[in-house]
């Protein structure tokens, strides 16, 4: 029973990660037709017409999608043990994608819909994501595999905010009857529970990060 549950959980995890990682393709597709979709619908015309903001937006969603797409197989022991070189290569791709997406995320977070509450929430997410990714990279460079794995759990938990945001937002919009208050809450709810989950996962593995 436990093994079956783990397989189902792994399938759902992979399915959601892959599905949401392909979400940026929708933005790219409609961009050629000059049609606004998704979260871009909440932005004003001045922002949508800004080359700088659009560069930050597409940099964030495209490289964030790449990080989400390549990151989930890294948690498979079988994959790591039989494809160590690929694991390392994918890890480098992930770190690079996080760096670009995270830095772009800082910029567009300043313009987040919902005002300071949402802006601070997404800025904090960017800090957390970049910090844990950097610490994971430093740990593996020092040969500390246990700490590397622990920090990567935290890093991908932050990355997975892209998924949880899209799960929470429609439910909260229905609950509040309005997009703005839902978006303010989801700016925090999309990642804080993920980090709490990561904390207990790391604790269960018995890894000390002190």
PDB file of C-alpha atoms in Angstrom:
ATOM      1  CA  UNK A   1       0.000   0.000   0.000  1.00  0.00           C
ATOM      2  CA  UNK A   2       2.781   2.401   0.955  1.00  0.00           C
ATOM      3  CA  UNK A   3       4.721   1.685  -2.240  1.00  0.00           C
ATOM      4  CA  UNK A   4       1.609   2.291  -4.348  1.00  0.00           C
ATOM      5  CA  UNK A   5       0.960   5.582  -2.553  1.00  0.00           C
ATOM      6  CA  UNK A   6       4.549   6.685  -3.181  1.00  0.00           C
ATOM      7  CA  UNK A   7       4.234   5.867  -6.878  1.00  0.00           C
ATOM      8  CA  UNK A   8       0.989   7.832  -7.163  1.00  0.00           C
ATOM      9  CA  UNK A   9       2.519  10.784  -5.306  1.00  0.00           C
ATOM     10  CA  UNK A  10       5.591  10.679  -7.571  1.00  0.00           C
ATOM     11  CA  UNK A  11       3.382  10.551 -10.680  1.00  0.00           C
ATOM     12  CA  UNK A  12       1.306  13.541  -9.529  1.00  0.00           C
ATOM     13  CA  UNK A  13       4.478  15.446  -8.611  1.00  0.00           C
ATOM     14  CA  UNK A  14       6.043  14.819 -12.039  1.00  0.00           C
ATOM     15  CA  UNK A  15       2.785  15.474 -13.914  1.00  0.00           C
ATOM     16  CA  UNK A  16       2.272  18.856 -12.230  1.00  0.00           C
ATOM     17  CA  UNK A  17       5.908  19.880 -12.648  1.00  0.00           C
ATOM     18  CA  UNK A  18       5.946  19.033 -16.364  1.00  0.00           C
ATOM     19  CA  UNK A  19       2.508  20.488 -17.010  1.00  0.00           C
ATOM     20  CA  UNK A  20       3.204  23.865 -15.419  1.00  0.00           C
ATOM     21  CA  UNK A  21       6.747  24.007 -16.819  1.00  0.00           C
ATOM     22  CA  UNK A  22       5.198  24.099 -20.297  1.00  0.00           C
ATOM     23  CA  UNK A  23       2.920  26.984 -19.312  1.00  0.00           C
ATOM     24  CA  UNK A  24       5.343  29.659 -20.650  1.00  0.00           C
ATOM     25  CA  UNK A  25       4.833  28.228 -24.142  1.00  0.00           C
ATOM     26  CA  UNK A  26       1.307  29.641 -24.004  1.00  0.00           C
ATOM     27  CA  UNK A  27       2.668  33.138 -23.371  1.00  0.00           C
ATOM     28  CA  UNK A  28       5.167  32.802 -26.205  1.00  0.00           C
ATOM     29  CA  UNK A  29       2.530  31.460 -28.611  1.00  0.00           C
ATOM     30  CA  UNK A  30       0.043  34.264 -27.971  1.00  0.00           C
ATOM     31  CA  UNK A  31       2.768  36.911 -27.941  1.00  0.00           C
ATOM     32  CA  UNK A  32       3.131  36.471 -31.708  1.00  0.00           C
ATOM     33  CA  UNK A  33      -0.586  37.244 -32.099  1.00  0.00           C
ATOM     34  CA  UNK A  34      -0.352  40.208 -29.714  1.00  0.00           C
ATOM     35  CA  UNK A  35      -2.973  38.597 -27.447  1.00  0.00           C
ATOM     36  CA  UNK A  36      -2.704  38.829 -23.657  1.00  0.00           C
ATOM     37  CA  UNK A  37      -3.452  35.721 -21.598  1.00  0.00           C
ATOM     38  CA  UNK A  38      -2.978  34.394 -18.076  1.00  0.00           C
ATOM     39  CA  UNK A  39      -1.561  36.730 -15.446  1.00  0.00           C
ATOM     40  CA  UNK A  40      -0.751  39.322 -18.111  1.00  0.00           C
ATOM     41  CA  UNK A  41      -4.460  40.135 -18.225  1.00  0.00           C
ATOM     42  CA  UNK A  42      -4.093  41.831 -14.824  1.00  0.00           C
ATOM     43  CA  UNK A  43      -1.440  44.275 -16.115  1.00  0.00           C
ATOM     44  CA  UNK A  44      -2.058  47.743 -17.532  1.00  0.00           C
ATOM     45  CA  UNK A  45      -1.253  48.732 -21.111  1.00  0.00           C
ATOM     46  CA  UNK A  46       1.724  50.869 -20.112  1.00  0.00           C
ATOM     47  CA  UNK A  47       3.429  47.935 -18.403  1.00  0.00           C
ATOM     48  CA  UNK A  48       2.570  45.520 -21.205  1.00  0.00           C
ATOM     49  CA  UNK A  49       4.131  47.961 -23.658  1.00  0.00           C
ATOM     50  CA  UNK A  50       7.413  48.215 -21.741  1.00  0.00           C
ATOM     51  CA  UNK A  51      10.317  46.385 -23.383  1.00  0.00           C
ATOM     52  CA  UNK A  52      12.192  46.260 -20.072  1.00  0.00           C
ATOM     53  CA  UNK A  53       9.256  44.751 -18.170  1.00  0.00           C
ATOM     54  CA  UNK A  54       8.538  42.252 -20.943  1.00  0.00           C
ATOM     55  CA  UNK A  55      12.180  41.177 -20.942  1.00  0.00           C
ATOM     56  CA  UNK A  56      11.947  40.564 -17.200  1.00  0.00           C
ATOM     57  CA  UNK A  57       8.610  38.796 -17.533  1.00  0.00           C
ATOM     58  CA  UNK A  58       9.631  36.403 -20.294  1.00  0.00           C
ATOM     59  CA  UNK A  59      13.033  35.832 -18.698  1.00  0.00           C
ATOM     60  CA  UNK A  60      11.288  34.875 -15.464  1.00  0.00           C
ATOM     61  CA  UNK A  61       8.628  32.561 -16.886  1.00  0.00           C
ATOM     62  CA  UNK A  62      10.765  30.872 -19.559  1.00  0.00           C
ATOM     63  CA  UNK A  63      13.790  30.126 -17.372  1.00  0.00           C
ATOM     64  CA  UNK A  64      11.529  29.397 -14.396  1.00  0.00           C
ATOM     65  CA  UNK A  65       9.699  26.874 -16.556  1.00  0.00           C
ATOM     66  CA  UNK A  66      13.040  25.355 -17.573  1.00  0.00           C
ATOM     67  CA  UNK A  67      14.101  25.007 -13.916  1.00  0.00           C
ATOM     68  CA  UNK A  68      10.793  23.378 -13.051  1.00  0.00           C
ATOM     69  CA  UNK A  69      11.043  21.019 -16.041  1.00  0.00           C
ATOM     70  CA  UNK A  70      14.594  19.774 -15.438  1.00  0.00           C
ATOM     71  CA  UNK A  71      14.486  19.760 -11.641  1.00  0.00           C
ATOM     72  CA  UNK A  72      12.013  17.035 -10.741  1.00  0.00           C
ATOM     73  CA  UNK A  73      13.972  13.971 -12.070  1.00  0.00           C
ATOM     74  CA  UNK A  74      16.905  14.991  -9.857  1.00  0.00           C
ATOM     75  CA  UNK A  75      15.033  13.658  -6.817  1.00  0.00           C
ATOM     76  CA  UNK A  76      14.983  10.102  -8.180  1.00  0.00           C
ATOM     77  CA  UNK A  77      17.656   7.959  -6.503  1.00  0.00           C
ATOM     78  CA  UNK A  78      17.634   5.563  -9.437  1.00  0.00           C
ATOM     79  CA  UNK A  79      18.257   8.395 -11.888  1.00  0.00           C
ATOM     80  CA  UNK A  80      21.088   9.861  -9.790  1.00  0.00           C
ATOM     81  CA  UNK A  81      22.802   6.518  -9.273  1.00  0.00           C
ATOM     82  CA  UNK A  82      22.673   5.461 -12.925  1.00  0.00           C
ATOM     83  CA  UNK A  83      23.118   8.860 -14.589  1.00  0.00           C
ATOM     84  CA  UNK A  84      25.550  10.796 -12.411  1.00  0.00           C
ATOM     85  CA  UNK A  85      27.008  12.793 -15.308  1.00  0.00           C
ATOM     86  CA  UNK A  86      23.537  13.733 -16.509  1.00  0.00           C
ATOM     87  CA  UNK A  87      22.550  14.575 -12.951  1.00  0.00           C
ATOM     88  CA  UNK A  88      25.447  17.020 -12.717  1.00  0.00           C
ATOM     89  CA  UNK A  89      24.725  18.530 -16.148  1.00  0.00           C
ATOM     90  CA  UNK A  90      21.040  18.974 -15.339  1.00  0.00           C
ATOM     91  CA  UNK A  91      22.028  20.479 -12.004  1.00  0.00           C
ATOM     92  CA  UNK A  92      24.116  23.126 -13.764  1.00  0.00           C
ATOM     93  CA  UNK A  93      21.241  23.888 -16.125  1.00  0.00           C
ATOM     94  CA  UNK A  94      18.905  24.184 -13.145  1.00  0.00           C
ATOM     95  CA  UNK A  95      21.211  26.573 -11.267  1.00  0.00           C
ATOM     96  CA  UNK A  96      21.648  28.744 -14.360  1.00  0.00           C
ATOM     97  CA  UNK A  97      17.909  28.824 -15.012  1.00  0.00           C
ATOM     98  CA  UNK A  98      17.191  29.746 -11.390  1.00  0.00           C
ATOM     99  CA  UNK A  99      19.741  32.565 -11.532  1.00  0.00           C
ATOM    100  CA  UNK A 100      18.116  34.137 -14.596  1.00  0.00           C
ATOM    101  CA  UNK A 101      14.523  33.531 -13.523  1.00  0.00           C
ATOM    102  CA  UNK A 102      15.140  34.612  -9.937  1.00  0.00           C
ATOM    103  CA  UNK A 103      16.842  37.875 -10.897  1.00  0.00           C
ATOM    104  CA  UNK A 104      14.138  38.666 -13.444  1.00  0.00           C
ATOM    105  CA  UNK A 105      11.597  37.756 -10.775  1.00  0.00           C
ATOM    106  CA  UNK A 106      13.004  40.430  -8.463  1.00  0.00           C
ATOM    107  CA  UNK A 107      12.352  43.048 -11.116  1.00  0.00           C
ATOM    108  CA  UNK A 108       8.807  42.062 -12.060  1.00  0.00           C
ATOM    109  CA  UNK A 109       7.861  41.495  -8.401  1.00  0.00           C
ATOM    110  CA  UNK A 110       8.105  45.258  -7.915  1.00  0.00           C
ATOM    111  CA  UNK A 111       5.212  45.576 -10.388  1.00  0.00           C
ATOM    112  CA  UNK A 112       3.164  42.690  -9.010  1.00  0.00           C
ATOM    113  CA  UNK A 113      -0.593  43.165  -9.044  1.00  0.00           C
ATOM    114  CA  UNK A 114      -2.028  43.663  -5.561  1.00  0.00           C
ATOM    115  CA  UNK A 115       0.348  46.264  -4.193  1.00  0.00           C
ATOM    116  CA  UNK A 116       2.956  45.949  -1.404  1.00  0.00           C
ATOM    117  CA  UNK A 117       1.556  42.738   0.126  1.00  0.00           C
ATOM    118  CA  UNK A 118       1.898  40.823  -3.135  1.00  0.00           C
ATOM    119  CA  UNK A 119       5.141  42.566  -4.093  1.00  0.00           C
ATOM    120  CA  UNK A 120       6.870  41.719  -0.816  1.00  0.00           C
ATOM    121  CA  UNK A 121       5.585  38.139  -0.986  1.00  0.00           C
ATOM    122  CA  UNK A 122       7.094  37.537  -4.425  1.00  0.00           C
ATOM    123  CA  UNK A 123      10.310  39.386  -3.529  1.00  0.00           C
ATOM    124  CA  UNK A 124      10.731  37.103  -0.500  1.00  0.00           C
ATOM    125  CA  UNK A 125      10.115  34.072  -2.710  1.00  0.00           C
ATOM    126  CA  UNK A 126      12.899  35.244  -5.023  1.00  0.00           C
ATOM    127  CA  UNK A 127      15.304  35.665  -2.119  1.00  0.00           C
ATOM    128  CA  UNK A 128      14.482  32.215  -0.726  1.00  0.00           C
ATOM    129  CA  UNK A 129      14.769  30.523  -4.128  1.00  0.00           C
ATOM    130  CA  UNK A 130      18.109  32.090  -5.011  1.00  0.00           C
ATOM    131  CA  UNK A 131      19.530  31.601  -1.512  1.00  0.00           C
ATOM    132  CA  UNK A 132      18.789  27.887  -1.242  1.00  0.00           C
ATOM    133  CA  UNK A 133      19.946  27.256  -4.806  1.00  0.00           C
ATOM    134  CA  UNK A 134      23.227  29.048  -4.116  1.00  0.00           C
ATOM    135  CA  UNK A 135      23.708  27.110  -0.878  1.00  0.00           C
ATOM    136  CA  UNK A 136      23.013  23.818  -2.683  1.00  0.00           C
ATOM    137  CA  UNK A 137      25.615  24.687  -5.303  1.00  0.00           C
ATOM    138  CA  UNK A 138      28.189  25.653  -2.663  1.00  0.00           C
ATOM    139  CA  UNK A 139      27.555  22.464  -0.683  1.00  0.00           C
ATOM    140  CA  UNK A 140      28.125  20.147  -3.631  1.00  0.00           C
ATOM    141  CA  UNK A 141      31.284  22.069  -4.575  1.00  0.00           C
ATOM    142  CA  UNK A 142      32.558  21.319  -1.065  1.00  0.00           C
ATOM    143  CA  UNK A 143      31.618  17.661  -1.471  1.00  0.00           C
ATOM    144  CA  UNK A 144      28.869  17.786   1.157  1.00  0.00           C
ATOM    145  CA  UNK A 145      26.256  15.698  -0.647  1.00  0.00           C
ATOM    146  CA  UNK A 146      23.825  15.539   2.286  1.00  0.00           C
ATOM    147  CA  UNK A 147      23.624  19.319   2.642  1.00  0.00           C
ATOM    148  CA  UNK A 148      23.439  19.649  -1.130  1.00  0.00           C
ATOM    149  CA  UNK A 149      20.397  17.373  -1.213  1.00  0.00           C
ATOM    150  CA  UNK A 150      18.764  19.214   1.689  1.00  0.00           C
ATOM    151  CA  UNK A 151      19.259  22.640   0.137  1.00  0.00           C
ATOM    152  CA  UNK A 152      17.990  21.366  -3.194  1.00  0.00           C
ATOM    153  CA  UNK A 153      14.805  20.171  -1.506  1.00  0.00           C
ATOM    154  CA  UNK A 154      14.273  23.710  -0.261  1.00  0.00           C
ATOM    155  CA  UNK A 155      15.227  25.184  -3.642  1.00  0.00           C
ATOM    156  CA  UNK A 156      12.805  23.041  -5.607  1.00  0.00           C
ATOM    157  CA  UNK A 157      10.093  23.641  -3.006  1.00  0.00           C
ATOM    158  CA  UNK A 158      10.445  27.337  -3.854  1.00  0.00           C
ATOM    159  CA  UNK A 159      10.531  26.536  -7.565  1.00  0.00           C
ATOM    160  CA  UNK A 160       7.346  24.480  -7.165  1.00  0.00           C
ATOM    161  CA  UNK A 161       5.579  27.705  -6.149  1.00  0.00           C
ATOM    162  CA  UNK A 162       4.849  28.062  -9.868  1.00  0.00           C
ATOM    163  CA  UNK A 163       2.652  24.981  -9.531  1.00  0.00           C
ATOM    164  CA  UNK A 164       1.012  25.737  -6.203  1.00  0.00           C
ATOM    165  CA  UNK A 165       0.217  29.288  -7.306  1.00  0.00           C
ATOM    166  CA  UNK A 166      -1.823  27.920 -10.199  1.00  0.00           C
ATOM    167  CA  UNK A 167      -3.574  25.457  -7.919  1.00  0.00           C
ATOM    168  CA  UNK A 168      -4.447  28.010  -5.254  1.00  0.00           C
ATOM    169  CA  UNK A 169      -5.290  31.075  -7.351  1.00  0.00           C
ATOM    170  CA  UNK A 170      -8.549  29.905  -8.998  1.00  0.00           C
ATOM    171  CA  UNK A 171      -9.805  28.491  -5.688  1.00  0.00           C
ATOM    172  CA  UNK A 172      -8.986  31.695  -3.799  1.00  0.00           C
ATOM    173  CA  UNK A 173     -10.497  33.864  -6.532  1.00  0.00           C
ATOM    174  CA  UNK A 174     -13.747  31.920  -6.184  1.00  0.00           C
ATOM    175  CA  UNK A 175     -13.574  32.089  -2.381  1.00  0.00           C
ATOM    176  CA  UNK A 176     -12.953  35.866  -2.285  1.00  0.00           C
ATOM    177  CA  UNK A 177     -15.072  36.615  -5.319  1.00  0.00           C
ATOM    178  CA  UNK A 178     -12.279  38.852  -6.589  1.00  0.00           C
ATOM    179  CA  UNK A 179      -8.828  38.430  -8.158  1.00  0.00           C
ATOM    180  CA  UNK A 180      -6.891  41.110  -6.243  1.00  0.00           C
ATOM    181  CA  UNK A 181      -7.320  39.816  -2.654  1.00  0.00           C
ATOM    182  CA  UNK A 182      -6.749  36.275  -3.924  1.00  0.00           C
ATOM    183  CA  UNK A 183      -3.500  37.327  -5.598  1.00  0.00           C
ATOM    184  CA  UNK A 184      -2.268  39.098  -2.461  1.00  0.00           C
ATOM    185  CA  UNK A 185      -2.747  35.921  -0.447  1.00  0.00           C
ATOM    186  CA  UNK A 186      -1.371  33.574  -3.094  1.00  0.00           C
ATOM    187  CA  UNK A 187       1.856  35.618  -3.234  1.00  0.00           C
ATOM    188  CA  UNK A 188       2.614  34.032   0.145  1.00  0.00           C
ATOM    189  CA  UNK A 189       0.536  30.863   0.073  1.00  0.00           C
ATOM    190  CA  UNK A 190       2.206  29.619  -3.120  1.00  0.00           C
ATOM    191  CA  UNK A 191       5.574  29.161  -1.388  1.00  0.00           C
ATOM    192  CA  UNK A 192       5.470  29.360   2.428  1.00  0.00           C
ATOM    193  CA  UNK A 193       3.687  25.973   2.889  1.00  0.00           C
ATOM    194  CA  UNK A 194       6.127  24.480   0.361  1.00  0.00           C
ATOM    195  CA  UNK A 195       9.088  25.589   2.479  1.00  0.00           C
ATOM    196  CA  UNK A 196       7.433  24.221   5.619  1.00  0.00           C
ATOM    197  CA  UNK A 197       6.927  20.898   3.829  1.00  0.00           C
ATOM    198  CA  UNK A 198      10.604  20.965   2.777  1.00  0.00           C
ATOM    199  CA  UNK A 199      11.633  21.584   6.393  1.00  0.00           C
ATOM    200  CA  UNK A 200       9.884  18.441   7.614  1.00  0.00           C
ATOM    201  CA  UNK A 201      11.201  16.439   4.640  1.00  0.00           C
ATOM    202  CA  UNK A 202      14.782  17.468   5.457  1.00  0.00           C
ATOM    203  CA  UNK A 203      14.195  16.820   9.156  1.00  0.00           C
ATOM    204  CA  UNK A 204      12.895  13.333   8.341  1.00  0.00           C
ATOM    205  CA  UNK A 205      16.069  12.647   6.374  1.00  0.00           C
ATOM    206  CA  UNK A 206      18.067  13.627   9.459  1.00  0.00           C
ATOM    207  CA  UNK A 207      20.222  16.204   7.719  1.00  0.00           C
ATOM    208  CA  UNK A 208      21.605  18.955   9.949  1.00  0.00           C
ATOM    209  CA  UNK A 209      22.089  22.288   8.164  1.00  0.00           C
ATOM    210  CA  UNK A 210      23.431  24.118  11.211  1.00  0.00           C
TER     211      UNK A 210
END
